[in-house]
mmCIF file of C-alpha atoms in Angstrom:
data_model
loop_
_atom_site.group_PDB
_atom_site.id
_atom_site.type_symbol
_atom_site.label_atom_id
_atom_site.label_comp_id
_atom_site.label_asym_id
_atom_site.label_seq_id
_atom_site.Cartn_x
_atom_site.Cartn_y
_atom_site.Cartn_z
ATOM 1 C CA MET A 293 -0.923 92.570 171.051
ATOM 2 C CA LYS A 294 -0.521 89.756 168.538
ATOM 3 C CA LEU A 295 1.686 90.197 165.502
ATOM 4 C CA LYS A 296 -0.408 89.599 162.384
ATOM 5 C CA ILE A 297 1.510 88.241 159.383
ATOM 6 C CA THR A 298 -0.358 87.406 156.182
ATOM 7 C CA LYS A 299 0.584 84.426 154.025
ATOM 8 C CA LYS A 300 1.725 86.821 151.317
ATOM 9 C CA GLU A 301 4.081 88.606 153.721
ATOM 10 C CA LEU A 302 5.310 85.274 155.062
ATOM 11 C CA PHE A 303 6.310 83.891 151.659
ATOM 12 C CA ILE A 304 7.426 87.142 150.004
ATOM 13 C CA ASP A 305 9.041 88.940 152.935
ATOM 14 C CA TYR A 306 10.035 86.723 155.824
ATOM 15 C CA ILE A 307 10.932 83.298 154.395
ATOM 16 C CA PRO A 308 13.207 84.724 151.643
ATOM 17 C CA THR A 309 14.810 87.033 154.212
ATOM 18 C CA ILE A 310 15.574 84.141 156.557
ATOM 19 C CA LEU A 311 16.992 82.029 153.707
ATOM 20 C CA ILE A 312 19.189 84.879 152.463
ATOM 21 C CA GLY A 313 20.341 85.496 156.038
ATOM 22 C CA ILE A 314 21.373 81.852 156.398
ATOM 23 C CA MET A 315 23.259 82.060 153.081
ATOM 24 C CA ILE A 316 25.092 85.197 154.170
ATOM 25 C CA ILE A 317 26.175 83.649 157.485
ATOM 26 C CA ALA A 318 27.235 80.409 155.788
ATOM 27 C CA PHE A 319 29.368 82.155 153.165
ATOM 28 C CA ALA A 320 30.824 84.456 155.818
ATOM 29 C CA ILE A 321 32.005 81.431 157.803
ATOM 30 C CA ILE A 322 33.323 79.603 154.731
ATOM 31 C CA ASN A 323 35.217 82.625 153.421
ATOM 32 C CA LYS A 324 36.292 83.767 156.912
ATOM 33 C CA GLN A 325 34.777 87.161 156.301
ATOM 34 C CA HIS A 326 35.309 89.876 158.881
ATOM 35 C CA PRO A 327 32.250 90.077 161.212
ATOM 36 C CA VAL A 328 32.018 93.841 160.578
ATOM 37 C CA ALA A 329 31.412 93.082 156.899
ATOM 38 C CA THR A 330 28.768 90.460 157.696
ATOM 39 C CA LEU A 331 26.671 92.197 160.347
ATOM 40 C CA PRO A 332 25.479 95.210 158.305
ATOM 41 C CA THR A 333 24.278 92.958 155.489
ATOM 42 C CA LEU A 334 22.129 91.008 157.968
ATOM 43 C CA ILE A 335 20.682 94.195 159.447
ATOM 44 C CA THR A 336 19.997 95.429 155.905
ATOM 45 C CA LEU A 337 17.657 92.466 155.386
ATOM 46 C CA VAL A 338 15.442 93.791 158.178
ATOM 47 C CA ILE A 339 15.649 97.358 156.873
ATOM 48 C CA MET A 340 14.610 96.182 153.404
ATOM 49 C CA ILE A 341 11.334 94.757 154.665
ATOM 50 C CA MET A 342 10.598 97.951 156.597
ATOM 51 C CA SER A 343 11.524 100.200 153.662
ATOM 52 C CA VAL A 344 9.486 98.226 151.130
ATOM 53 C CA ARG A 345 6.404 98.835 153.283
ATOM 54 C CA ALA A 346 7.249 102.584 153.514
ATOM 55 C CA ASN A 347 7.847 102.242 157.259
ATOM 56 C CA ARG A 348 9.537 105.464 158.432
ATOM 57 C CA TYR A 349 11.336 103.660 161.278
ATOM 58 C CA ALA A 350 13.526 102.049 158.617
ATOM 59 C CA PHE A 351 15.418 105.354 158.576
ATOM 60 C CA LEU A 352 16.438 105.088 162.227
ATOM 61 C CA VAL A 353 17.645 101.501 161.881
ATOM 62 C CA GLY A 354 19.346 102.406 158.610
ATOM 63 C CA ALA A 355 21.177 105.370 160.143
ATOM 64 C CA SER A 356 22.639 103.116 162.830
ATOM 65 C CA ASN A 357 23.631 100.536 160.240
ATOM 66 C CA CYS A 358 25.504 103.169 158.218
ATOM 67 C CA VAL A 359 28.302 103.146 160.777
ATOM 68 C CA LEU A 360 28.888 99.426 160.245
ATOM 69 C CA TYR A 361 28.675 99.789 156.475
ATOM 70 C CA THR A 362 31.235 102.584 156.536
ATOM 71 C CA ILE A 363 33.746 100.351 158.282
ATOM 72 C CA ALA A 364 32.961 97.435 155.946
ATOM 73 C CA TYR A 365 33.354 99.595 152.828
ATOM 74 C CA LEU A 366 36.670 100.977 154.057
ATOM 75 C CA ILE A 367 37.907 97.426 154.565
ATOM 76 C CA GLY A 368 36.743 96.570 151.020
ATOM 77 C CA GLY A 369 38.400 99.638 149.516
ATOM 78 C CA VAL A 370 35.224 101.203 148.095
ATOM 79 C CA TYR A 371 35.844 104.674 149.466
ATOM 80 C CA PHE A 372 33.057 106.562 147.713
ATOM 81 C CA SER A 373 30.519 104.107 149.136
ATOM 82 C CA ALA A 374 32.092 104.554 152.584
ATOM 83 C CA ALA A 375 31.833 108.336 152.275
ATOM 84 C CA ASN A 376 28.252 108.061 151.050
ATOM 85 C CA ALA A 377 27.272 105.807 153.958
ATOM 86 C CA PHE A 378 28.737 107.960 156.735
ATOM 87 C CA LEU A 379 28.694 111.542 155.448
ATOM 88 C CA VAL A 380 25.527 111.442 153.362
ATOM 89 C CA SER A 381 23.271 108.475 154.044
ATOM 90 C CA MET A 382 23.434 108.480 157.840
ATOM 91 C CA PRO A 383 22.591 112.175 158.454
ATOM 92 C CA ILE A 384 19.990 112.209 155.679
ATOM 93 C CA GLN A 385 18.284 109.109 157.084
ATOM 94 C CA ILE A 386 18.046 110.762 160.494
ATOM 95 C CA PHE A 387 16.656 113.890 158.826
ATOM 96 C CA SER A 388 14.283 111.747 156.741
ATOM 97 C CA PHE A 389 12.760 110.131 159.801
ATOM 98 C CA PHE A 390 11.734 113.480 161.259
ATOM 99 C CA VAL A 391 10.384 114.744 157.909
ATOM 100 C CA TRP A 392 8.345 111.564 157.436
ATOM 101 C CA ARG A 393 7.094 111.737 161.024
ATOM 102 C CA LYS A 394 5.882 115.298 160.397
ATOM 103 C CA HIS A 395 3.802 114.038 157.460
ATOM 104 C CA LYS A 396 2.680 110.754 158.968
ATOM 105 C CA THR A 397 -0.603 109.151 157.964
ATOM 106 C CA ASP A 398 -0.609 106.375 160.554
ATOM 107 C CA LYS A 399 1.702 104.741 163.122
ATOM 108 C CA THR A 400 4.388 103.773 160.593
ATOM 109 C CA LYS A 401 3.602 105.350 157.197
ATOM 110 C CA SER A 402 3.735 108.891 155.811
ATOM 111 C CA LYS A 403 2.254 110.771 152.852
ATOM 112 C CA LEU A 404 4.122 110.088 149.587
ATOM 113 C CA ILE A 405 4.312 112.596 146.722
ATOM 114 C CA ARG A 406 5.359 112.735 143.039
ATOM 115 C CA MET A 407 7.834 114.998 141.254
ATOM 116 C CA LYS A 408 6.911 117.278 138.377
ATOM 117 C CA TRP A 409 8.312 116.197 134.997
ATOM 118 C CA TRP A 410 10.858 119.027 134.869
ATOM 119 C CA GLN A 411 12.124 118.172 138.353
ATOM 120 C CA LEU A 412 12.699 114.571 137.297
ATOM 121 C CA LEU A 413 14.469 115.692 134.108
ATOM 122 C CA LEU A 414 16.682 118.058 136.087
ATOM 123 C CA CYS A 415 17.707 115.235 138.413
ATOM 124 C CA ILE A 416 18.609 112.956 135.505
ATOM 125 C CA VAL A 417 20.677 115.648 133.758
ATOM 126 C CA ALA A 418 22.481 116.615 137.006
ATOM 127 C CA ILE A 419 23.765 113.058 137.539
ATOM 128 C CA PHE A 420 26.268 113.153 134.664
ATOM 129 C CA PRO A 421 28.347 116.248 135.522
ATOM 130 C CA ALA A 422 28.304 115.263 139.193
ATOM 131 C CA TRP A 423 29.499 111.754 138.281
ATOM 132 C CA ALA A 424 32.257 113.135 136.037
ATOM 133 C CA GLY A 425 33.336 115.539 138.767
ATOM 134 C CA CYS A 426 33.581 112.769 141.357
ATOM 135 C CA TYR A 427 35.341 110.318 139.060
ATOM 136 C CA PHE A 428 37.900 112.627 137.450
ATOM 137 C CA GLY A 429 38.256 115.072 140.319
ATOM 138 C CA ILE A 430 38.357 112.799 143.360
ATOM 139 C CA SER A 431 38.908 109.163 142.403
ATOM 140 C CA GLY A 432 42.445 109.971 141.281
ATOM 141 C CA PHE A 433 43.324 110.768 144.877
ATOM 142 C CA LEU A 434 41.352 107.989 146.554
ATOM 143 C CA GLY A 435 41.782 105.161 144.052
ATOM 144 C CA GLY A 436 39.972 102.135 145.441
ATOM 145 C CA THR A 437 38.070 99.264 143.861
ATOM 146 C CA GLU A 438 35.939 99.900 140.724
ATOM 147 C CA PRO A 439 36.108 103.733 141.049
ATOM 148 C CA LEU A 440 33.981 104.342 137.927
ATOM 149 C CA LEU A 441 30.929 102.466 139.241
ATOM 150 C CA ASP A 442 31.662 103.368 142.859
ATOM 151 C CA SER A 443 31.621 107.108 142.075
ATOM 152 C CA LEU A 444 28.359 106.709 140.096
ATOM 153 C CA LEU A 445 26.777 104.919 143.058
ATOM 154 C CA PHE A 446 27.951 107.775 145.290
ATOM 155 C CA VAL A 447 26.216 110.402 143.132
ATOM 156 C CA VAL A 448 23.016 108.409 142.603
ATOM 157 C CA GLY A 449 23.004 107.493 146.308
ATOM 158 C CA ILE A 450 22.963 111.174 147.280
ATOM 159 C CA LEU A 451 20.101 111.845 144.864
ATOM 160 C CA ILE A 452 18.107 108.887 146.223
ATOM 161 C CA SER A 453 18.652 109.975 149.820
ATOM 162 C CA VAL A 454 17.399 113.496 149.096
ATOM 163 C CA LEU A 455 14.355 112.361 147.089
ATOM 164 C CA VAL A 456 13.320 109.762 149.671
ATOM 165 C CA ALA A 457 13.880 112.243 152.493
ATOM 166 C CA PHE A 458 11.290 114.536 150.939
ATOM 167 C CA ARG A 459 8.936 111.583 150.287
ATOM 168 C CA TYR A 460 9.198 111.515 146.470
ATOM 169 C CA ILE A 461 8.363 108.046 145.130
ATOM 170 C CA GLU A 462 10.794 108.675 142.245
ATOM 171 C CA GLY A 463 13.502 107.979 144.807
ATOM 172 C CA GLN A 464 12.493 104.339 144.539
ATOM 173 C CA TYR A 465 12.852 104.410 140.751
ATOM 174 C CA PHE A 466 16.392 105.718 141.035
ATOM 175 C CA ASN A 467 16.960 103.119 143.746
ATOM 176 C CA VAL A 468 16.278 100.329 141.246
ATOM 177 C CA ILE A 469 18.883 101.836 138.902
ATOM 178 C CA SER A 470 21.326 102.115 141.796
ATOM 179 C CA CYS A 471 20.759 98.470 142.721
ATOM 180 C CA ILE A 472 21.541 97.357 139.165
ATOM 181 C CA ILE A 473 24.788 99.381 139.177
ATOM 182 C CA SER A 474 25.671 98.007 142.606
ATOM 183 C CA LEU A 475 25.056 94.440 141.452
ATOM 184 C CA VAL A 476 27.360 94.908 138.457
ATOM 185 C CA MET A 477 30.050 96.455 140.663
ATOM 186 C CA TRP A 478 29.979 93.645 143.216
ATOM 187 C CA ILE A 479 30.036 91.005 140.478
ATOM 188 C CA LEU A 480 33.278 92.558 139.206
ATOM 189 C CA ILE A 481 34.680 92.776 142.744
ATOM 190 C CA PHE A 482 33.622 89.188 143.481
ATOM 191 C CA ILE A 483 35.549 87.945 140.445
ATOM 192 C CA GLU A 484 38.726 89.379 141.982
ATOM 193 C CA SER A 485 37.812 88.724 145.621
ATOM 194 C CA PRO A 486 35.397 85.786 146.230
ATOM 195 C CA SER A 487 35.352 86.524 149.971
ATOM 196 C CA ASP A 488 33.113 89.536 149.195
ATOM 197 C CA ILE A 489 30.272 87.257 148.093
ATOM 198 C CA ASN A 490 27.993 88.549 150.870
ATOM 199 C CA PHE A 491 27.894 91.983 149.284
ATOM 200 C CA LEU A 492 27.065 90.338 145.954
ATOM 201 C CA ILE A 493 24.217 88.362 147.539
ATOM 202 C CA ILE A 494 22.816 91.412 149.309
ATOM 203 C CA SER A 495 23.065 93.475 146.099
ATOM 204 C CA ALA A 496 21.057 90.907 144.146
ATOM 205 C CA TYR A 497 18.491 90.591 146.923
ATOM 206 C CA ASN A 498 18.341 94.368 147.284
ATOM 207 C CA LEU A 499 17.411 94.681 143.603
ATOM 208 C CA PHE A 500 14.466 92.343 144.157
ATOM 209 C CA ARG A 501 13.336 94.316 147.214
ATOM 210 C CA CYS A 502 13.730 97.662 145.421
ATOM 211 C CA ILE A 503 11.512 96.510 142.573
ATOM 212 C CA GLN A 504 8.974 95.277 145.130
ATOM 213 C CA GLY A 505 9.249 98.573 147.019
ATOM 214 C CA THR A 506 8.722 100.607 143.851
ATOM 215 C CA ILE A 507 5.486 98.755 143.144
ATOM 216 C CA ILE A 508 4.214 99.130 146.722
ATOM 217 C CA TRP A 509 5.202 102.818 147.017
ATOM 218 C CA THR A 510 3.515 103.631 143.703
ATOM 219 C CA MET A 511 0.303 101.860 144.736
ATOM 220 C CA LEU A 512 0.384 103.521 148.165
ATOM 221 C CA GLN A 513 0.877 106.993 146.671
ATOM 222 C CA LYS A 514 -2.037 106.493 144.277
ATOM 223 C CA GLN A 515 -4.218 105.270 147.147
ATOM 224 C CA GLN A 516 -3.284 108.268 149.304
ATOM 225 C CA GLU A 517 -3.947 110.635 146.397
ATOM 226 C CA LYS A 518 -7.338 109.037 145.770
ATOM 227 C CA GLU A 519 -8.320 109.289 149.439
ATOM 228 C CA GLU A 520 -7.224 112.937 149.542
ATOM 229 C CA ASN A 521 -9.295 113.779 146.458
ATOM 230 C CA GLU A 522 -12.316 112.021 147.959
ATOM 231 C CA ARG A 523 -11.996 114.099 151.141
ATOM 232 C CA LYS A 524 -11.815 117.298 149.073
ATOM 233 C CA ASN A 525 -14.966 116.384 147.155
ATOM 234 C CA VAL A 526 -16.994 115.655 150.294
#
């Protein structure tokens, strides 16, 4: 079976991914970055393309990559991110795959749904006490690099994982916010440690992919909703 790639996918998905991959490898060699810190960022590039297209198999690849990210984050001293990757993200991604497979619409995609307004409001309000609890209650013991932003990413990361697991497209909206926070955090870390430039590159690229994914997920959900309504009216 031939792999069909449109021109749009070639120039928006694959060429930028290859270029970013080359940049990551080049900077890793120049800065003598530990291979464990380089490999997960390269795998993430593949996961991004799959996730943007709402491909449920991105969860399986992502779960495997969480192990590498955990090690890389521990080396970098961002302990909340390490805990989020191994204790939260990995098991939830495995769980997500099976939930999405149960609600599949074709070979790779699943039915997406929207939250009610009060559910979204509840999620937003819950972030702040959870963030304060993590920062003041735990960061004092763990320390680490940029604990204020790192603890916020931990809380928002859990929320995103849960929302995406249950197929809510709002998970992508929170993902964009998370990517912005992550980019700011890695800019601050990069200023102190230039060897961590790969995480800065992947954070910037991830923001672009998250915005793209939000647009695609929203369009896909509306299309699925329209098709479902048409079937009901037949």
